[in-house]
GROMACS .gro file of C-alpha atoms in nm:
model
  481
    1MET     CA    1  12.471   4.819  10.909
    2ALA     CA    2  12.617   5.014  10.656
    3ASP     CA    3  12.276   4.990  10.471
    4ASN     CA    4  12.062   5.112  10.785
    5PHE     CA    5  12.317   5.390  10.803
    6THR     CA    6  12.292   5.526  10.475
    7GLU     CA    7  11.893   5.494  10.500
    8GLU     CA    8  11.895   5.696  10.825
    9ILE     CA    9  12.095   5.975  10.704
   10SER     CA   10  11.887   5.971  10.416
   11LEU     CA   11  11.579   6.007  10.619
   12LEU     CA   12  11.736   6.278  10.852
   13GLU     CA   13  11.787   6.508  10.523
   14GLN     CA   14  11.455   6.406  10.411
   15VAL     CA   15  11.279   6.540  10.738
   16HIS     CA   16  11.562   6.855  10.749
   17VAL     CA   17  11.445   6.925  10.422
   18ALA     CA   18  11.077   6.920  10.444
   19LEU     CA   19  11.073   7.100  10.777
   20GLY     CA   20  11.294   7.381  10.645
   21SER     CA   21  11.054   7.480  10.347
   22ALA     CA   22  10.771   7.566  10.602
   23SER     CA   23  10.728   7.934  10.603
   24ARG     CA   24  10.378   7.976  10.783
   25LEU     CA   25  10.281   7.758  11.112
   26GLU     CA   26  10.003   7.554  10.892
   27ASP     CA   27  10.249   7.463  10.657
   28PHE     CA   28  10.464   7.310  10.945
   29TYR     CA   29  10.209   7.161  11.127
   30LEU     CA   30  10.118   6.970  10.792
   31ILE     CA   31  10.467   6.875  10.724
   32LEU     CA   32  10.528   6.778  11.060
   33GLY     CA   33  10.216   6.550  11.056
   34SER     CA   34  10.325   6.393  10.660
   35VAL     CA   35  10.678   6.292  10.802
   36LEU     CA   36  10.516   6.071  11.092
   37VAL     CA   37  10.241   5.892  10.877
   38ASP     CA   38  10.465   5.881  10.567
   39PRO     CA   39  10.532   5.454  10.541
   40ASN     CA   40  10.906   5.596  10.367
   41THR     CA   41  10.983   5.775  10.677
   42PHE     CA   42  10.838   5.716  11.015
   43GLY     CA   43  10.526   5.504  10.896
   44PHE     CA   44  10.221   5.565  11.216
   45SER     CA   45   9.898   5.518  11.125
   46ARG     CA   46   9.809   5.850  11.240
   47ALA     CA   47   9.944   6.215  11.353
   48PHE     CA   48   9.792   6.457  11.573
   49VAL     CA   49   9.942   6.817  11.636
   50LEU     CA   50   9.769   7.066  11.901
   51ARG     CA   51   9.873   7.412  11.961
   52TYR     CA   52   9.893   7.539  12.291
   53ASP     CA   53   9.741   7.866  12.342
   54GLU     CA   54   9.922   8.052  12.630
   55ARG     CA   55   9.636   8.328  12.662
   56THR     CA   56   9.352   8.087  12.692
   57ARG     CA   57   9.553   7.844  12.854
   58CYS     CA   58   9.399   7.594  12.609
   59PHE     CA   59   9.553   7.279  12.395
   60LEU     CA   60   9.399   7.358  12.040
   61GLY     CA   61   9.366   7.107  11.763
   62LYS     CA   62   9.512   7.192  11.451
   63VAL     CA   63   9.619   6.920  11.251
   64ALA     CA   64   9.512   6.514  11.207
   65LEU     CA   65   9.656   6.341  10.917
   66GLY     CA   66   9.614   5.959  10.861
   67SER     CA   67   9.336   5.688  10.765
   68THR     CA   68   9.009   5.626  10.946
   69SER     CA   69   9.042   5.244  10.815
   70ARG     CA   70   9.251   4.994  10.777
   71GLU     CA   71   9.121   4.946  10.406
   72GLN     CA   72   9.200   5.310  10.345
   73TYR     CA   73   9.556   5.306  10.511
   74GLU     CA   74   9.632   4.997  10.322
   75GLN     CA   75   9.563   5.204  10.001
   76LEU     CA   76   9.734   5.507  10.108
   77ARG     CA   77  10.027   5.334  10.205
   78GLU     CA   78  10.047   5.130   9.858
   79ASP     CA   79   9.988   5.486   9.714
   80LEU     CA   80  10.295   5.645   9.869
   81LEU     CA   81  10.520   5.356   9.831
   82ALA     CA   82  10.453   5.379   9.456
   83GLU     CA   83  10.518   5.757   9.506
   84ALA     CA   84  10.867   5.670   9.658
   85ARG     CA   85  10.966   5.454   9.407
   86LEU     CA   86  10.912   5.700   9.141
   87LEU     CA   87  11.074   5.950   9.279
   88LYS     CA   88  11.383   5.740   9.347
   89ASP     CA   89  11.402   5.647   9.006
   90GLN     CA   90  11.414   6.038   8.930
   91GLU     CA   91  11.675   6.081   9.189
   92GLU     CA   92  11.879   5.849   8.998
   93ALA     CA   93  11.852   5.972   8.672
   94ILE     CA   94  11.914   6.333   8.780
   95THR     CA   95  12.241   6.223   8.976
   96ARG     CA   96  12.335   6.022   8.658
   97GLU     CA   97  12.299   6.382   8.430
   98THR     CA   98  12.395   6.640   8.701
   99GLY     CA   99  12.607   6.453   8.971
  100GLU     CA  100  12.458   6.714   9.216
  101PRO     CA  101  12.255   6.540   9.534
  102MET     CA  102  12.125   6.931   9.600
  103ALA     CA  103  11.922   6.877   9.312
  104LEU     CA  104  11.709   6.647   9.468
  105GLN     CA  105  11.560   6.848   9.748
  106HIS     CA  106  11.242   6.958   9.563
  107LEU     CA  107  11.170   6.605   9.530
  108TYR     CA  108  11.154   6.544   9.899
  109ASP     CA  109  10.922   6.844   9.914
  110LEU     CA  110  10.704   6.711   9.643
  111ARG     CA  111  10.658   6.430   9.802
  112PHE     CA  112  10.541   6.527  10.157
  113HIS     CA  113  10.379   6.849   9.993
  114SER     CA  114  10.129   6.591   9.765
  115LEU     CA  115  10.086   6.349  10.067
  116TRP     CA  116   9.926   6.618  10.302
  117ILE     CA  117   9.740   6.743   9.992
  118GLN     CA  118   9.608   6.388   9.889
  119LEU     CA  119   9.488   6.354  10.258
  120LEU     CA  120   9.356   6.694  10.321
  121GLN     CA  121   9.171   6.799   9.954
  122GLY     CA  122   9.144   6.445   9.782
  123GLN     CA  123   8.998   6.190  10.059
  124GLU     CA  124   8.661   6.270  10.167
  125GLU     CA  125   8.729   6.097  10.507
  126GLY     CA  126   9.074   6.224  10.557
  127THR     CA  127   8.913   6.561  10.530
  128ASP     CA  128   8.657   6.454  10.803
  129LEU     CA  129   8.898   6.375  11.053
  130ASN     CA  130   9.102   6.685  11.010
  131THR     CA  131   8.779   6.908  11.025
  132ALA     CA  132   8.658   6.702  11.358
  133PHE     CA  133   9.009   6.731  11.496
  134GLN     CA  134   9.025   7.086  11.477
  135GLU     CA  135   8.720   7.139  11.673
  136VAL     CA  136   8.897   7.029  11.977
  137SER     CA  137   8.994   7.299  12.261
  138LEU     CA  138   9.069   7.126  12.587
  139ARG     CA  139   9.168   7.390  12.883
  140ARG     CA  140   9.453   7.247  13.065
  141ASP     CA  141   9.348   7.365  13.404
  142LYS     CA  142   9.039   7.139  13.337
  143LEU     CA  143   9.241   6.834  13.214
  144LEU     CA  144   9.192   6.516  13.441
  145PRO     CA  145   9.506   6.395  13.605
  146GLY     CA  146   9.728   6.156  13.403
  147HIS     CA  147   9.601   6.333  13.092
  148LEU     CA  148   9.811   6.267  12.828
  149LEU     CA  149   9.811   6.642  12.720
  150GLU     CA  150   9.944   6.725  13.057
  151SER     CA  151  10.176   6.437  13.113
  152ALA     CA  152  10.362   6.501  12.757
  153ALA     CA  153  10.314   6.870  12.795
  154SER     CA  154  10.516   6.867  13.153
  155SER     CA  155  10.806   6.617  13.058
  156ALA     CA  156  11.133   6.719  12.854
  157GLN     CA  157  11.109   6.397  12.706
  158ALA     CA  158  10.868   6.213  12.463
  159ARG     CA  159  10.691   5.920  12.594
  160GLN     CA  160  10.537   5.591  12.521
  161PHE     CA  161  10.157   5.572  12.657
  162GLU     CA  162  10.020   5.259  12.716
  163ASN     CA  163   9.653   5.157  12.730
  164SER     CA  164   9.604   5.151  13.098
  165GLU     CA  165   9.848   5.458  13.223
  166ALA     CA  166   9.669   5.763  13.030
  167VAL     CA  167   9.361   5.937  13.013
  168LEU     CA  168   9.257   6.059  12.673
  169GLU     CA  169   8.950   6.271  12.738
  170GLY     CA  170   8.831   6.494  12.457
  171LEU     CA  171   9.079   6.306  12.218
  172ASP     CA  172   8.944   5.924  12.269
  173LYS     CA  173   8.755   5.991  11.947
  174PHE     CA  174   9.137   6.018  11.736
  175VAL     CA  175   9.400   5.895  11.933
  176HIS     CA  176   9.449   5.502  12.006
  177LEU     CA  177   9.676   5.377  12.286
  178PRO     CA  178   9.945   5.258  12.294
  179ALA     CA  179  10.067   5.610  12.126
  180LEU     CA  180  10.374   5.832  12.130
  181ALA     CA  181  10.374   6.189  12.256
  182GLY     CA  182  10.573   6.493  12.321
  183ARG     CA  183  10.616   6.846  12.355
  184LEU     CA  184  10.719   7.105  12.104
  185VAL     CA  185  10.852   7.393  12.260
  186SER     CA  186  11.012   7.744  12.128
  187LYS     CA  187  11.212   8.021  12.312
  188ARG     CA  188  10.872   8.133  12.420
  189GLY     CA  189  10.800   7.824  12.603
  190LEU     CA  190  10.546   7.527  12.529
  191HIS     CA  191  10.389   7.575  12.143
  192GLY     CA  192  10.207   7.241  12.136
  193VAL     CA  193  10.189   6.872  12.172
  194LEU     CA  194  10.293   6.605  11.891
  195ILE     CA  195  10.110   6.223  11.906
  196ALA     CA  196  10.146   5.934  11.705
  197ASP     CA  197  10.001   5.626  11.680
  198ARG     CA  198  10.006   5.246  11.499
  199ILE     CA  199   9.625   5.175  11.528
  200PHE     CA  200   9.660   4.987  11.211
  201GLU     CA  201   9.998   4.833  11.236
  202ASP     CA  202  10.013   4.503  11.368
  203ARG     CA  203  10.399   4.591  11.468
  204PRO     CA  204  10.418   4.750  11.825
  205LEU     CA  205  10.550   5.078  11.941
  206ASP     CA  206  10.935   5.011  12.042
  207GLY     CA  207  11.246   5.218  12.172
  208GLN     CA  208  11.325   5.262  11.836
  209ASP     CA  209  11.033   5.455  11.745
  210LEU     CA  210  11.027   5.620  12.065
  211TYR     CA  211  11.411   5.764  11.966
  212HIS     CA  212  11.329   5.845  11.638
  213PHE     CA  213  10.992   6.068  11.759
  214GLN     CA  214  11.200   6.267  11.997
  215TRP     CA  215  11.464   6.303  11.761
  216LEU     CA  216  11.205   6.466  11.522
  217ILE     CA  217  11.054   6.660  11.832
  218ASN     CA  218  11.374   6.774  11.916
  219HIS     CA  219  11.442   6.883  11.514
  220ALA     CA  220  11.079   7.015  11.476
  221SER     CA  221  11.153   7.249  11.784
  222VAL     CA  222  11.475   7.420  11.605
  223SER     CA  223  11.297   7.436  11.265
  224LEU     CA  224  10.999   7.616  11.453
  225GLU     CA  225  11.175   7.893  11.575
  226ASN     CA  226  11.250   8.008  11.217
  227VAL     CA  227  10.860   7.945  11.108
  228LEU     CA  228  10.752   8.176  11.418
  229LEU     CA  229  11.027   8.435  11.312
  230VAL     CA  230  10.889   8.438  10.944
  231SER     CA  231  10.494   8.438  11.096
  232GLU     CA  232  10.563   8.744  11.320
  233LEU     CA  233  10.740   8.932  11.030
  234THR     CA  234  10.459   8.853  10.781
  235GLU     CA  235  10.197   8.959  11.045
  236THR     CA  236  10.393   9.273  11.154
  237THR     CA  237  10.402   9.365  10.789
  238ASN     CA  238  10.022   9.283  10.745
  239ARG     CA  239   9.921   9.523  11.034
  240MET     CA  240  10.181   9.802  10.913
  241ARG     CA  241  10.012   9.783  10.532
  242GLU     CA  242   9.690   9.782  10.682
  243VAL     CA  243   9.742  10.106  10.957
  244ASP     CA  244   9.908  10.266  10.641
  245ARG     CA  245   9.628  10.188  10.426
  246LEU     CA  246   9.385  10.336  10.725
  247LYS     CA  247   9.608  10.673  10.755
  248THR     CA  248   9.612  10.700  10.352
  249ASN     CA  249   9.229  10.689  10.371
  250PHE     CA  250   9.202  10.898  10.676
  251LEU     CA  251   9.437  11.176  10.464
  252SER     CA  252   9.186  11.140  10.191
  253ILE     CA  253   8.833  11.165  10.408
  254VAL     CA  254   8.959  11.462  10.596
  255SER     CA  255   9.122  11.638  10.285
  256HIS     CA  256   8.810  11.636  10.090
  257GLU     CA  257   8.622  11.761  10.409
  258LEU     CA  258   8.808  12.047  10.423
  259ARG     CA  259   8.833  12.123  10.056
  260THR     CA  260   8.469  12.243  10.023
  261PRO     CA  261   8.438  12.488  10.303
  262LEU     CA  262   8.772  12.614  10.224
  263THR     CA  263   8.676  12.648   9.869
  264SER     CA  264   8.384  12.892   9.956
  265ILE     CA  265   8.587  13.108  10.216
  266VAL     CA  266   8.832  13.165   9.929
  267GLY     CA  267   8.578  13.242   9.723
  268PHE     CA  268   8.423  13.464   9.935
  269VAL     CA  269   8.711  13.644  10.072
  270HIS     CA  270   8.799  13.753   9.717
  271LEU     CA  271   8.459  13.859   9.624
  272LEU     CA  272   8.498  14.082   9.943
  273ALA     CA  273   8.829  14.197   9.861
  274GLU     CA  274   8.754  14.289   9.513
  275GLU     CA  275   8.460  14.488   9.652
  276LYS     CA  276   8.232  14.315   9.417
  277VAL     CA  277   7.949  14.319   9.715
  278GLY     CA  278   8.018  14.631   9.857
  279LYS     CA  279   8.295  14.918   9.946
  280ILE     CA  280   8.528  14.824  10.201
  281THR     CA  281   8.788  15.055  10.412
  282PRO     CA  282   9.176  15.029  10.368
  283SER     CA  283   9.220  14.847  10.668
  284GLN     CA  284   8.908  14.619  10.616
  285LYS     CA  285   9.110  14.566  10.227
  286ASP     CA  286   9.402  14.474  10.440
  287LEU     CA  287   9.271  14.251  10.674
  288LEU     CA  288   9.083  14.074  10.355
  289LYS     CA  289   9.419  14.011  10.188
  290ARG     CA  290   9.585  13.867  10.490
  291VAL     CA  291   9.263  13.640  10.529
  292SER     CA  292   9.300  13.548  10.174
  293GLN     CA  293   9.680  13.436  10.185
  294HIS     CA  294   9.619  13.246  10.498
  295SER     CA  295   9.309  13.043  10.360
  296THR     CA  296   9.496  12.974  10.035
  297HIS     CA  297   9.818  12.859  10.212
  298LEU     CA  298   9.566  12.637  10.389
  299GLN     CA  299   9.393  12.536  10.064
  300ASN     CA  300   9.723  12.426   9.911
  301MET     CA  301   9.809  12.210  10.239
  302VAL     CA  302   9.484  12.058  10.192
  303ASN     CA  303   9.534  11.992   9.810
  304ASP     CA  304   9.914  11.840   9.892
  305LEU     CA  305   9.755  11.600  10.154
  306LEU     CA  306   9.464  11.499   9.871
  307GLU     CA  307   9.749  11.459   9.621
  308LEU     CA  308   9.961  11.243   9.848
  309ALA     CA  309   9.654  10.995   9.947
  310GLU     CA  310   9.579  10.971   9.604
  311VAL     CA  311   9.941  10.898   9.500
  312GLU     CA  312   9.976  10.597   9.822
  313SER     CA  313   9.655  10.462   9.749
  314GLY     CA  314   9.772  10.447   9.350
  315GLY     CA  315   9.536  10.663   9.183
  316MET     CA  316   9.793  10.842   9.016
  317VAL     CA  317  10.068  10.615   8.978
  318ASN     CA  318   9.875  10.432   8.692
  319VAL     CA  319  10.106  10.638   8.423
  320GLU     CA  320  10.149  10.572   8.103
  321LEU     CA  321  10.496  10.565   7.980
  322VAL     CA  322  10.501  10.767   7.597
  323PRO     CA  323  10.694  11.014   7.459
  324VAL     CA  324  10.679  11.372   7.641
  325ASP     CA  325  10.817  11.704   7.578
  326PRO     CA  326  10.964  11.807   7.930
  327LEU     CA  327  10.971  12.209   7.818
  328GLU     CA  328  10.570  12.195   7.736
  329ALA     CA  329  10.561  12.042   8.098
  330LEU     CA  330  10.756  12.320   8.274
  331TYR     CA  331  10.573  12.551   8.010
  332ALA     CA  332  10.245  12.394   8.234
  333VAL     CA  333  10.377  12.438   8.530
  334MET     CA  334  10.499  12.760   8.568
  335PRO     CA  335  10.166  12.979   8.649
  336LYS     CA  336  10.089  12.711   8.910
  337ILE     CA  337  10.438  12.815   9.092
  338GLU     CA  338  10.389  13.213   9.013
  339ALA     CA  339  10.068  13.182   9.200
  340ARG     CA  340  10.257  12.996   9.509
  341ARG     CA  341  10.518  13.256   9.491
  342GLY     CA  342  10.284  13.515   9.597
  343ALA     CA  343  10.496  13.875   9.634
  344LYS     CA  344  10.835  13.660   9.749
  345ASN     CA  345  11.116  13.820   9.529
  346VAL     CA  346  11.240  13.476   9.392
  347ALA     CA  347  11.400  13.459   9.016
  348ILE     CA  348  11.333  13.159   8.811
  349GLU     CA  349  11.576  13.133   8.574
  350PRO     CA  350  11.599  12.816   8.282
  351SER     CA  351  11.969  12.761   8.157
  352ILE     CA  352  11.885  12.495   7.904
  353MET     CA  353  12.079  12.381   7.566
  354SER     CA  354  12.019  12.484   7.220
  355THR     CA  355  11.754  12.156   7.167
  356VAL     CA  356  11.545  11.932   7.446
  357PRO     CA  357  11.502  11.577   7.345
  358LYS     CA  358  11.186  11.408   7.447
  359ILE     CA  359  11.209  11.204   7.743
  360LEU     CA  360  10.998  10.845   7.828
  361ALA     CA  361  10.745  10.959   8.095
  362ASP     CA  362  10.405  11.083   8.189
  363GLN     CA  363  10.289  11.402   8.091
  364SER     CA  364  10.094  11.473   8.424
  365ALA     CA  365  10.338  11.325   8.625
  366LEU     CA  366  10.652  11.501   8.522
  367GLU     CA  367  10.424  11.842   8.560
  368ARG     CA  368  10.406  11.699   8.926
  369ILE     CA  369  10.759  11.666   8.973
  370TYR     CA  370  10.809  11.998   8.823
  371PHE     CA  371  10.578  12.183   9.051
  372HIS     CA  372  10.671  12.000   9.430
  373LEU     CA  373  11.065  12.065   9.339
  374LEU     CA  374  10.994  12.435   9.206
  375ASP     CA  375  10.770  12.457   9.516
  376ASN     CA  376  11.022  12.375   9.756
  377ALA     CA  377  11.334  12.582   9.566
  378VAL     CA  378  11.130  12.895   9.602
  379LYS     CA  379  11.022  12.827   9.941
  380PHE     CA  380  11.331  12.780  10.064
  381THR     CA  381  11.551  13.013   9.890
  382ASN     CA  382  11.599  13.386  10.033
  383GLU     CA  383  11.420  13.701   9.885
  384LYS     CA  384  11.591  13.805   9.607
  385GLY     CA  385  11.755  13.477   9.541
  386THR     CA  386  11.759  13.248   9.216
  387VAL     CA  387  11.612  12.930   9.122
  388GLY     CA  388  11.792  12.770   8.821
  389ILE     CA  389  11.649  12.491   8.595
  390GLU     CA  390  11.934  12.312   8.398
  391PHE     CA  391  11.887  12.040   8.096
  392ASN     CA  392  12.173  11.841   8.062
  393ARG     CA  393  12.154  11.538   7.815
  394ALA     CA  394  12.441  11.240   7.847
  395ASN     CA  395  12.460  10.892   7.817
  396GLY     CA  396  12.092  10.848   7.631
  397GLU     CA  397  11.945  11.044   7.931
  398LEU     CA  398  11.798  11.352   7.992
  399ASP     CA  399  11.895  11.499   8.333
  400ILE     CA  400  11.675  11.799   8.486
  401SER     CA  401  11.820  11.977   8.730
  402ILE     CA  402  11.598  12.232   8.999
  403VAL     CA  403  11.904  12.417   9.159
  404ASP     CA  404  11.814  12.660   9.459
  405GLN     CA  405  12.011  12.941   9.677
  406GLY     CA  406  11.831  12.834   9.979
  407ILE     CA  407  11.926  12.701  10.338
  408GLY     CA  408  12.081  12.376  10.232
  409ILE     CA  409  12.014  11.996  10.379
  410PRO     CA  410  12.262  11.866  10.616
  411GLN     CA  411  12.413  11.530  10.469
  412GLU     CA  412  12.246  11.343  10.802
  413ASN     CA  413  11.906  11.410  10.670
  414LEU     CA  414  11.944  11.342  10.302
  415GLN     CA  415  11.824  10.994  10.321
  416ARG     CA  416  11.497  11.103  10.507
  417ILE     CA  417  11.342  11.413  10.312
  418PHE     CA  418  11.166  11.177  10.073
  419ASP     CA  419  10.968  11.012  10.390
  420ASN     CA  420  10.615  11.137  10.453
  421PHE     CA  421  10.539  11.465  10.664
  422TYR     CA  422  10.967  11.468  10.730
  423GLN     CA  423  11.072  11.816  10.813
  424VAL     CA  424  11.430  11.866  10.885
  425ASP     CA  425  11.351  12.150  11.117
  426TYR     CA  426  11.048  12.060  11.336
  427ARG     CA  427  11.012  12.357  11.564
  428LEU     CA  428  10.644  12.487  11.573
  429ASP     CA  429  10.847  12.824  11.534
  430ARG     CA  430  11.061  12.742  11.225
  431ALA     CA  431  11.063  12.990  10.947
  432TYR     CA  432  10.962  12.773  10.659
  433GLY     CA  433  10.612  12.608  10.671
  434GLY     CA  434  10.505  12.307  10.468
  435MET     CA  435  10.346  11.949  10.577
  436GLY     CA  436  10.685  11.774  10.406
  437ILE     CA  437  10.486  11.566  10.144
  438GLY     CA  438  10.655  11.721   9.826
  439LEU     CA  439  10.898  11.510   9.787
  440THR     CA  440  10.710  11.216   9.902
  441VAL     CA  441  10.490  11.252   9.605
  442VAL     CA  442  10.735  11.305   9.371
  443SER     CA  443  10.967  11.001   9.516
  444LEU     CA  444  10.629  10.781   9.433
  445LEU     CA  445  10.586  10.932   9.077
  446LEU     CA  446  10.959  10.895   8.999
  447ARG     CA  447  10.888  10.496   9.100
  448ALA     CA  448  10.611  10.466   8.874
  449LEU     CA  449  10.795  10.664   8.572
  450ASN     CA  450  11.142  10.424   8.639
  451GLY     CA  451  11.279  10.756   8.692
  452LYS     CA  452  11.599  10.837   8.899
  453ILE     CA  453  11.653  11.094   9.159
  454ASN     CA  454  11.989  11.235   9.283
  455VAL     CA  455  12.036  11.550   9.547
  456GLU     CA  456  12.336  11.755   9.652
  457SER     CA  457  12.297  12.009   9.878
  458THR     CA  458  12.537  12.235  10.100
  459VAL     CA  459  12.424  12.404  10.427
  460GLY     CA  460  12.387  12.783  10.380
  461ILE     CA  461  12.431  12.738  10.015
  462GLY     CA  462  12.170  12.561   9.839
  463SER     CA  463  12.063  12.261   9.683
  464ARG     CA  464  12.059  12.060   9.357
  465PHE     CA  465  11.797  11.785   9.276
  466THR     CA  466  11.860  11.602   8.952
  467VAL     CA  467  11.594  11.419   8.794
  468THR     CA  468  11.707  11.163   8.526
  469PHE     CA  469  11.465  11.015   8.211
  470PRO     CA  470  11.546  10.786   7.946
  471ALA     CA  471  11.599  11.021   7.607
  472ILE     CA  472  11.400  10.945   7.288
  473SER     CA  473  11.615  11.003   6.997
  474ASP     CA  474  11.329  11.005   6.723
  475GLY     CA  475  11.441  11.355   6.573
  476THR     CA  476  11.172  11.522   6.796
  477GLU     CA  477  11.340  11.802   6.967
  478THR     CA  478  11.231  12.091   7.131
  479ASN     CA  479  11.408  12.445   7.039
  480TRP     CA  480  11.405  12.677   7.362
  481HIS     CA  481  11.257  13.020   7.297
   0.00000   0.00000   0.00000
């Protein structure tokens, strides 16, 4: 009696571990069928899993496990029993060495997985059985009265179906009576039907078989909730990735299409304003200046969109981490900032220690980080204000800070300023233009460079953006001049 109780507890543990290892519905169905046909657990000859599709109201064949002949069944049974003996020896060895029964869980997974891999990949006949069963599609409203699927789906308890009491139309090539059948349910309703038979067993089905079958269905329905949740999360993640990919492609295509005519407009306006094609009046020159300013602004926005699309698609994140001179990168980007600043009276004042160490970064990526941080600082700093650039070395790292005297950022918005297109002020008549993508690019580039960024801000006073890189102590330091 004690031995039987111990064996049953061991069986329940194995089933629990096996079903709990599934994260996809396909694996869940396979493991569920494996548990049923494994002679070390339930020992049925065959197992069938059908999924119910509520949208089409159809029962769809998903998995058929088992043998197609008595000879194949006996060989498979012998192989699985031998595998079980081998695993038992390994269990005893592990228990002696570790004293931890939990260390055996992966062995249970291995056994169930090796079973259905053998059935689906190693044996042609088994593969044919499963392939043929996956073609099954039976409309629920077309099932004949007394059909096994309708009877199982309508009953809260699993049932044993005898030769004379069940209709098998559509399943008669697979299922052999007598058989056990019961429904799998989730919080969403009917999920499917599980069927098992003993066509190659001389021992008839009995009440103990039905009891264990019902227990398995109950446990499987609970495990099914977790599998469905993971599947839904995976599907949602994949959809979001696809939407993000389409958005990036759209940005890239539209930006490219806008860039070509904009370049021509800016160029022709410049020729007209400079009187390269003839004299113009002062009022015409003033109008052309305005056209030039707005065209250049639009061109900058298009370039920003292109950069974001390229960074998100990985085009600009293929960085090469090498020793980089941070001052040299700053010198290279200053003319671009001057061009973006235009007529705005904002001073840019570096405040640098006597020597600045090189950092482990990428020259092009660092220039882009400088550009977007300085561009934002100039944009949000009031007329006649100052933008500071500070370099500080500590604990083997170099901090580069961009400090502005701008409008500041509310604390509740600091966590979102690196999101795509995020604007603290969304009003159409807001005082500061831009698309809200510069800081997104900075964040993506820093991630690729293994750099860090910290933001401190006070509304009405200004903001400090500090990026941090590993400093290189190889004696190659740049003097500020």
